[in-house]
Short mmCIF file of C-alpha atoms in Angstrom, two decimals:
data_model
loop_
_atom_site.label_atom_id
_atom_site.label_comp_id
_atom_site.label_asym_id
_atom_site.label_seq_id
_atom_site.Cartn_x
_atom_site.Cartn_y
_atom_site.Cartn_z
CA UNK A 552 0.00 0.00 0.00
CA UNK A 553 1.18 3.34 -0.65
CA UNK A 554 2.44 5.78 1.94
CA UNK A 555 1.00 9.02 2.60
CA UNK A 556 3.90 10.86 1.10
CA UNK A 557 4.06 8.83 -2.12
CA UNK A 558 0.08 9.25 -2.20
CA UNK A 559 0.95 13.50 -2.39
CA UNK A 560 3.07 12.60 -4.87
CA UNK A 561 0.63 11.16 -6.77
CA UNK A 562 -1.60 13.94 -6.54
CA UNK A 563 -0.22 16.48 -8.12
CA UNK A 564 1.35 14.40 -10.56
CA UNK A 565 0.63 16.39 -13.71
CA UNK A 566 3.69 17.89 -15.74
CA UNK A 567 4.56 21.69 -15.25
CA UNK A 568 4.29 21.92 -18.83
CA UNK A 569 0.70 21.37 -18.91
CA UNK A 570 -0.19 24.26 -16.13
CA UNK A 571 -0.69 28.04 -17.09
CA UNK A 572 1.89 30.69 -15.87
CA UNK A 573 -0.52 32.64 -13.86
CA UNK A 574 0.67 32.64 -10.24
CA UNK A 575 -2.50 33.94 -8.47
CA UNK A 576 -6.58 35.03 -9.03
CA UNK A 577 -7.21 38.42 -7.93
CA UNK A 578 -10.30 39.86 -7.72
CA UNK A 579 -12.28 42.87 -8.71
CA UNK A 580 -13.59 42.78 -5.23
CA UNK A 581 -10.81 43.80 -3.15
CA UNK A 582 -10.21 46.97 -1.45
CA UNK A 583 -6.57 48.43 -2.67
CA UNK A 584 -5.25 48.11 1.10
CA UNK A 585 -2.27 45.98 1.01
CA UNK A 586 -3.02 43.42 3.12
CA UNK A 587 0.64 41.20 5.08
CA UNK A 588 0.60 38.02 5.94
CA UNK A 589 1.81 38.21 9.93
CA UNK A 590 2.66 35.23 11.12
CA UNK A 591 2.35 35.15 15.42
CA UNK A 592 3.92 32.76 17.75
CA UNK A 593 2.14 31.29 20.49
CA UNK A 594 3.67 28.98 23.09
CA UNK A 595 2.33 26.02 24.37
CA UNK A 596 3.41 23.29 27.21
CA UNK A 597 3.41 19.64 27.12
CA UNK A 598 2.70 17.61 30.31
CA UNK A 599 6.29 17.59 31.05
CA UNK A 600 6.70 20.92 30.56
CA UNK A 601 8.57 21.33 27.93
CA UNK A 602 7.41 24.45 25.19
CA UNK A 603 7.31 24.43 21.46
CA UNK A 604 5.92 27.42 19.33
CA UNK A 605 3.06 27.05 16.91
CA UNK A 606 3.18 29.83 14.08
CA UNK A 607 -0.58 30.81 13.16
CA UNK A 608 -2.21 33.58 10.74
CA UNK A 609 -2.72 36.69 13.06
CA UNK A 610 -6.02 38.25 11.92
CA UNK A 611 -8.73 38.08 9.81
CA UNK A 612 -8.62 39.43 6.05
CA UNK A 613 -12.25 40.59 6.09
CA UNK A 614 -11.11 44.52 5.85
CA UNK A 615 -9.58 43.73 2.39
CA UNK A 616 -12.87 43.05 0.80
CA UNK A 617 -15.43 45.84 -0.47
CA UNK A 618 -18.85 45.90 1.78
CA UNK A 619 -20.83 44.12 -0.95
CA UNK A 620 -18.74 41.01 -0.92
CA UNK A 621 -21.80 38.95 0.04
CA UNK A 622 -24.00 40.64 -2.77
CA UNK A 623 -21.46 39.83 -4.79
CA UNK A 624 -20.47 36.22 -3.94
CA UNK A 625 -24.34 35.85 -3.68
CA UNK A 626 -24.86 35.92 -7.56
CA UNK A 627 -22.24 33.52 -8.10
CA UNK A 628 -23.82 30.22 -8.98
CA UNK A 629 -22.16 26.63 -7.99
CA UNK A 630 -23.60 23.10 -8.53
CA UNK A 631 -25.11 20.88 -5.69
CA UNK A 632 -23.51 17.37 -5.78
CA UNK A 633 -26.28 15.89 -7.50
CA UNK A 634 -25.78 18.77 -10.62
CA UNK A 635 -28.19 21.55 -9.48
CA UNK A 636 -27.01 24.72 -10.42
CA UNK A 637 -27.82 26.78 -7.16
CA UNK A 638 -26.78 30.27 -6.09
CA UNK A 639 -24.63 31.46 -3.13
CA UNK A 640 -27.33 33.71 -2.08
CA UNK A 641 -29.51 30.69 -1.47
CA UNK A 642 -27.67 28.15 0.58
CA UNK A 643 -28.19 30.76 3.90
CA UNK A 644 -30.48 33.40 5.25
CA UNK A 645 -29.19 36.30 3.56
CA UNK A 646 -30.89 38.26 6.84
CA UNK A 647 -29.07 36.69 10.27
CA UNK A 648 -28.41 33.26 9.22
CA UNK A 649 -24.88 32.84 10.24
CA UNK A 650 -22.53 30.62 8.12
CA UNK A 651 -19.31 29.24 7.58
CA UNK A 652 -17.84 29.10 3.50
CA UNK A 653 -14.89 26.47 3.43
CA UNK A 654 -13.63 26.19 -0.24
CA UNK A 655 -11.71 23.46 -0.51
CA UNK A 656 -8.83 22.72 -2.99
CA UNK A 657 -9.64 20.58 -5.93
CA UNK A 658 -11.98 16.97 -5.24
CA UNK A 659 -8.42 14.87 -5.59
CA UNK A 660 -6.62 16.30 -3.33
CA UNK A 661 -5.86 14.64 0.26
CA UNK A 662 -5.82 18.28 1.60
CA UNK A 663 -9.31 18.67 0.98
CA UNK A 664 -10.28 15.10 1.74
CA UNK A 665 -8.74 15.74 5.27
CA UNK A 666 -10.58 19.35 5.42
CA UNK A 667 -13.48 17.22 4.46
CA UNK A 668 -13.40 15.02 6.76
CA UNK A 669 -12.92 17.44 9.91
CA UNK A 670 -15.72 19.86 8.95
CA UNK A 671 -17.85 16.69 9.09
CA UNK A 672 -16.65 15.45 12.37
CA UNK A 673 -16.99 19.55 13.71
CA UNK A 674 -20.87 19.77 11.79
CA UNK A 675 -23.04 18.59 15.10
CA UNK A 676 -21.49 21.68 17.07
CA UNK A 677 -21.59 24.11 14.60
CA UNK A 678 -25.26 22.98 14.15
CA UNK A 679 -25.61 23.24 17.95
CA UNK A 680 -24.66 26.33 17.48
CA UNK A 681 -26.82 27.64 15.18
CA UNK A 682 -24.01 27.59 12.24
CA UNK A 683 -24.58 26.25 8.58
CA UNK A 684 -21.02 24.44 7.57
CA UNK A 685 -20.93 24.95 3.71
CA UNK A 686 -17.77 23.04 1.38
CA UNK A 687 -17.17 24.42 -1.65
CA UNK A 688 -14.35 22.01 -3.83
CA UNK A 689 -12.94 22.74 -7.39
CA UNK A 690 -14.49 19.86 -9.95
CA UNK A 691 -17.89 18.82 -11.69
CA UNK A 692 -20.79 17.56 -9.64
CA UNK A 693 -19.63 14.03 -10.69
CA UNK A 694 -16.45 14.69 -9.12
CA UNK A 695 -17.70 15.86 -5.83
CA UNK A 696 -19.67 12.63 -5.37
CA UNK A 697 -16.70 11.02 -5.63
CA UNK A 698 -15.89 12.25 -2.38
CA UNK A 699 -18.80 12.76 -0.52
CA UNK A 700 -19.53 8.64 -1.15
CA UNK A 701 -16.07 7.24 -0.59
CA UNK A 702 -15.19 9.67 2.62
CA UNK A 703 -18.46 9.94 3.56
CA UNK A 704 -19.56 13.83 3.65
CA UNK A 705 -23.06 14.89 3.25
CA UNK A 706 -23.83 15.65 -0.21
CA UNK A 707 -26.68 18.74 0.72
CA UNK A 708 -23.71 20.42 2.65
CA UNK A 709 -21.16 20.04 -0.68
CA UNK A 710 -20.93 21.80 -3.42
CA UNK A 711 -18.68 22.05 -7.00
CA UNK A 712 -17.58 25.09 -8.66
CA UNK A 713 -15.78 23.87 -11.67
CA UNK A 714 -14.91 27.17 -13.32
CA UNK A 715 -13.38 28.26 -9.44
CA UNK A 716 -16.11 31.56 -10.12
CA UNK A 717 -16.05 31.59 -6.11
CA UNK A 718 -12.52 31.36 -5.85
CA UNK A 719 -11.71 34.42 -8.65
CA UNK A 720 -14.37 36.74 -6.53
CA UNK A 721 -12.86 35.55 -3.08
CA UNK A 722 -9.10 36.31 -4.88
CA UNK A 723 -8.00 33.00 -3.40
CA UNK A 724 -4.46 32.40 -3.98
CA UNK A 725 -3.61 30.35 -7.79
CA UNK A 726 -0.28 29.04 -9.00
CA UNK A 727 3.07 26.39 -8.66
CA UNK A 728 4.59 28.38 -6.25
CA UNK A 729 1.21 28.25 -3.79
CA UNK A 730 0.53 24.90 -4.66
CA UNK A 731 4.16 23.03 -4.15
CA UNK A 732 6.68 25.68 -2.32
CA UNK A 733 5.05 27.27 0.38
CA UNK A 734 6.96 27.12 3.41
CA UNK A 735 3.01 27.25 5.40
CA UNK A 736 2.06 24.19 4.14
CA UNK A 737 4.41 22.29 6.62
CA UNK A 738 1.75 22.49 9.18
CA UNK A 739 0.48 19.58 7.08
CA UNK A 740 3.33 17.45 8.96
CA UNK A 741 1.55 17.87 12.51
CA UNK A 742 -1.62 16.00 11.28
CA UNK A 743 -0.68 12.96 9.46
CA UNK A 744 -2.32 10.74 11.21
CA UNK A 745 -5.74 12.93 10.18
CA UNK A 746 -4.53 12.61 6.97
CA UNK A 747 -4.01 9.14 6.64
CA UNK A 748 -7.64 8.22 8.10
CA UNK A 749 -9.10 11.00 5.71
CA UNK A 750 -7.35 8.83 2.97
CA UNK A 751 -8.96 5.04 3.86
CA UNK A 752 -11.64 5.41 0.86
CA UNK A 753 -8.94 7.59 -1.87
CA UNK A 754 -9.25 7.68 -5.08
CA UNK A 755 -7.48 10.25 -7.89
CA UNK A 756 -10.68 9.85 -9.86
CA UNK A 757 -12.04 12.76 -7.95
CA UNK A 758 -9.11 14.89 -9.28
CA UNK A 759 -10.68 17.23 -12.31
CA UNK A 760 -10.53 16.56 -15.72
CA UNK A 761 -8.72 20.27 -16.06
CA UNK A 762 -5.73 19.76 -14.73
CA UNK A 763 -4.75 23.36 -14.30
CA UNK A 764 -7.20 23.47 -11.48
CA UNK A 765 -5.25 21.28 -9.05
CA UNK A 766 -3.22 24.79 -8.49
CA UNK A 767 -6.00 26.50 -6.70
CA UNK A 768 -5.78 27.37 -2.95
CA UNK A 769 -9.14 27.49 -0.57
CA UNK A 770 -9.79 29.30 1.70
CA UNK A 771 -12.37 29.96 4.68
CA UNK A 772 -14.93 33.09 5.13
CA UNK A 773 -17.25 33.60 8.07
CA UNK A 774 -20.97 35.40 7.06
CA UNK A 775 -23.97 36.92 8.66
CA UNK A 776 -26.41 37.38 6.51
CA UNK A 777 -24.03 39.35 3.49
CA UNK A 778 -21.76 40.63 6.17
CA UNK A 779 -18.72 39.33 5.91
CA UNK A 780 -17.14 38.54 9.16
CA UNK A 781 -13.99 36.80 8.84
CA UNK A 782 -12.20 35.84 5.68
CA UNK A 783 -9.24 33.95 5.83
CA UNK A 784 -6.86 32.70 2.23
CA UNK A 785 -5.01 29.51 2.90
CA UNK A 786 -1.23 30.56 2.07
CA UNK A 787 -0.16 26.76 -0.11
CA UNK A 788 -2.10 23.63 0.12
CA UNK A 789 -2.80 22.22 3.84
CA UNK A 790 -2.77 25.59 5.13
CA UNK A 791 -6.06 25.37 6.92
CA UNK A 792 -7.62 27.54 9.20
CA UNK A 793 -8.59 26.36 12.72
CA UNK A 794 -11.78 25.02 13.07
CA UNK A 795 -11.80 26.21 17.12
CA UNK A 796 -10.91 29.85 15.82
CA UNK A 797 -13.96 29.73 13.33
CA UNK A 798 -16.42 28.56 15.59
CA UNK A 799 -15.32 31.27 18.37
CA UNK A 800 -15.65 33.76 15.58
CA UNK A 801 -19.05 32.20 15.01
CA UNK A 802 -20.65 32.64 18.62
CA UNK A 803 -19.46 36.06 19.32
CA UNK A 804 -22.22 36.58 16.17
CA UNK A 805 -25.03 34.78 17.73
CA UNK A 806 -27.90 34.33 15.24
CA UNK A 807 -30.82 37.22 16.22
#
């Protein structure tokens, strides 16, 4: 059987030949405030009491997007997993309905089979909570069953957006550089055992038929209603944010 690192391999085993040069997806929807990526340290003690640090994103990008973001991102359409076409604007209460946008990599990757699997595991307290969990991957509708039947995840909380129109609006990050070389997808080390469980039910037939997709970054956003809340771009692929952070972010919003 394959190891897990032989399985990344394997994943992103398309020639650089075959990708486009463009190295990221900005969008028309940013503010021109030049937003830094600030990394801060925290410490943290073992039982022994010995520290390490743990290097985590700082703050939320929400500032960098113009106020009608959710207007925006509302008209966008995506496909349910069964190959509705449905709009952004109607998968929450556009009014007070609280609700958290994860957009996953591409449907073949093990980053967003492990994302997968953890917003499933983290649904029942969101739900307590009031909070809609929403997945977003990069794919067809065929390619996104794929996943939700082999991992399981539930198929009315999944959606595809083939043509990554979510992804250009958001300005989630694009490219080689993102996708191989970025030094903050080491965090990926400190959960292979999350990864490897993710993996039981793998397959690469999930991966899209466009192969330049598999170079697209996610990325998780936080709304009320249209407001946007918190926004957060994953920096290179397993850069995830924390699922604690989003649901603290979450219940300082309560739903009216």
């Amino acid at each position: 059987m394959a190891t897990v690192s032989s399985q990344i391999l394997l994943c992103c085993s398309t020639p650089k030949s075959k990708f486009p040069t463009i190295n990221s997806s900005p969008s028309r929807f940013l503010t021109p405030t030049k937003v830094t990526y600030k990394p801060t340290k925290l410490m943290t003690f073992n039982s022994k009491g010995n520290f390490r640090f743990i290097t985590r994103a700082s703050s939320s990008l929400a500032n960098e997007f113009t106020a009608n973001i959710g207007d925006v991102l509302g008209d966008v359409s995506v496909f349910t997993a069964a190959g509705q076409r449905v709009f952004f604007k109607d998968l929450w209460d556009q009014k007070e309905g609280i609700a958290v946008v994860a957009l996953l990599r591409h449907f073949g990757c093990f980053c967003s089979w492990e994302l997968a699997s953890t917003l499933k595991e983290a649904m029942p307290k969101f739900d307590s909570a009031g909070v809609k969990l929403i997945a977003v991957g990069v794919g067809t509708p065929d390619k996104a069953r794929i996943l939700a039947e082999r991992l399981p995840f539930p198929m009315d909380c999944l959606y595809a957006d083939p043509d990554r129109k979510a992804y250009d609006v958001l300005g989630l990050y694009y490219g080689l550089g993102r996708t191989f070389f970025n030094p903050a997808s080491a965090k990926l080390l400190s959960r292979l055992d999350k990864l490897q469980k993710a993996m039981e039910n793998y397959t690469m037939q999930a991966t899209p038929d466009d192969k330049s997709s598999v170079l697209q970054q996610g990325g998780m956003f936080v709304f009320k209603g249209k407001e946007l809340l918190y926004a957060r771009k994953d920096e290179g692929t397993g850069d995830h944010a924390s699922l604690d952070d989003i649901f603290d972010i979450c219940c300082k919003s309560p739903v009216a």
